[in-house]
Coordinates of C-alpha atoms in Angstrom, one line a residue:
M1 CA -21.9 10.3 -4.5
K2 CA -19.6 11.4 -7.4
K3 CA -16.8 9.0 -8.3
E4 CA -13.4 10.5 -8.0
E5 CA -11.5 10.9 -11.3
G6 CA -8.9 8.2 -11.9
L7 CA -10.0 6.0 -9.0
P8 CA -10.5 2.4 -10.1
E9 CA -13.9 0.9 -9.4
C10 CA -12.6 -2.5 -8.5
I11 CA -9.3 -3.3 -6.9
H12 CA -7.9 -6.8 -7.4
V13 CA -4.4 -7.8 -6.2
D14 CA -2.9 -10.9 -7.5
D15 CA -0.7 -12.3 -4.7
S16 CA 1.5 -14.1 -7.1
S17 CA 2.7 -10.6 -8.3
V18 CA 4.4 -9.9 -4.9
P19 CA 8.1 -10.7 -5.1
E20 CA 9.1 -13.7 -3.0
G21 CA 10.3 -12.6 0.5
Y22 CA 8.2 -9.4 0.5
H23 CA 4.9 -8.0 1.9
M24 CA 2.8 -5.6 -0.1
V25 CA 1.1 -2.6 1.5
E26 CA -1.6 -0.9 -0.6
V27 CA -2.8 2.6 0.1
Q28 CA -5.8 4.2 -1.7
G29 CA -5.6 7.8 -2.5
K30 CA -7.5 10.4 -4.5
C31 CA -5.7 9.6 -7.7
G32 CA -5.5 5.8 -7.3
I33 CA -3.5 3.1 -5.6
I34 CA 0.1 3.0 -4.6
E35 CA 1.7 -0.3 -3.8
M36 CA 4.9 -0.6 -1.8
Y37 CA 6.9 -3.7 -1.1
F38 CA 8.7 -4.4 2.3
P39 CA 11.0 -7.3 3.1
K40 CA 9.5 -10.1 5.2
A41 CA 11.1 -10.9 8.5
P42 CA 10.5 -13.4 11.2
I43 CA 8.2 -11.3 13.5
T44 CA 5.4 -11.8 15.9
E45 CA 1.8 -11.0 15.1
E46 CA 1.9 -8.0 17.3
E47 CA 5.1 -6.7 15.6
R48 CA 3.5 -7.4 12.2
E49 CA 0.4 -5.2 12.9
Y50 CA 2.7 -2.4 14.0
L51 CA 4.9 -2.7 11.0
Y52 CA 2.0 -2.9 8.6
R53 CA 0.6 0.3 10.1
R54 CA 4.0 2.1 9.8
W55 CA 4.4 0.8 6.3
A56 CA 1.0 2.1 5.3
E57 CA 1.9 5.5 6.8
S58 CA 5.2 5.5 4.9
A59 CA 3.4 4.5 1.6
L60 CA 0.8 7.3 2.1
R61 CA 3.6 9.9 2.8
S62 CA 5.3 8.8 -0.5
Y63 CA 2.1 9.0 -2.3
K64 CA 1.4 12.5 -1.1
K65 CA 4.9 13.6 -2.2
M66 CA 4.4 12.1 -5.7
T67 CA 1.0 13.8 -6.1
T68 CA 1.9 17.3 -4.6
I69 CA 2.7 19.9 -7.2

């Protein structure tokens, strides 16, 4: 399998780099990784799963807009 150009072989996220009070959502695309930060809120585990999924979708849409010519 051919490695895609610009895609890192190893992904390491340092949790200390996430601003206090935020969650980080990471999306992997053809040209690399996009990270987006969203404010933390007091939510249930069920709400958290829903929000993470929505945030990942939002990050992916943003990534596609940035990489579309």
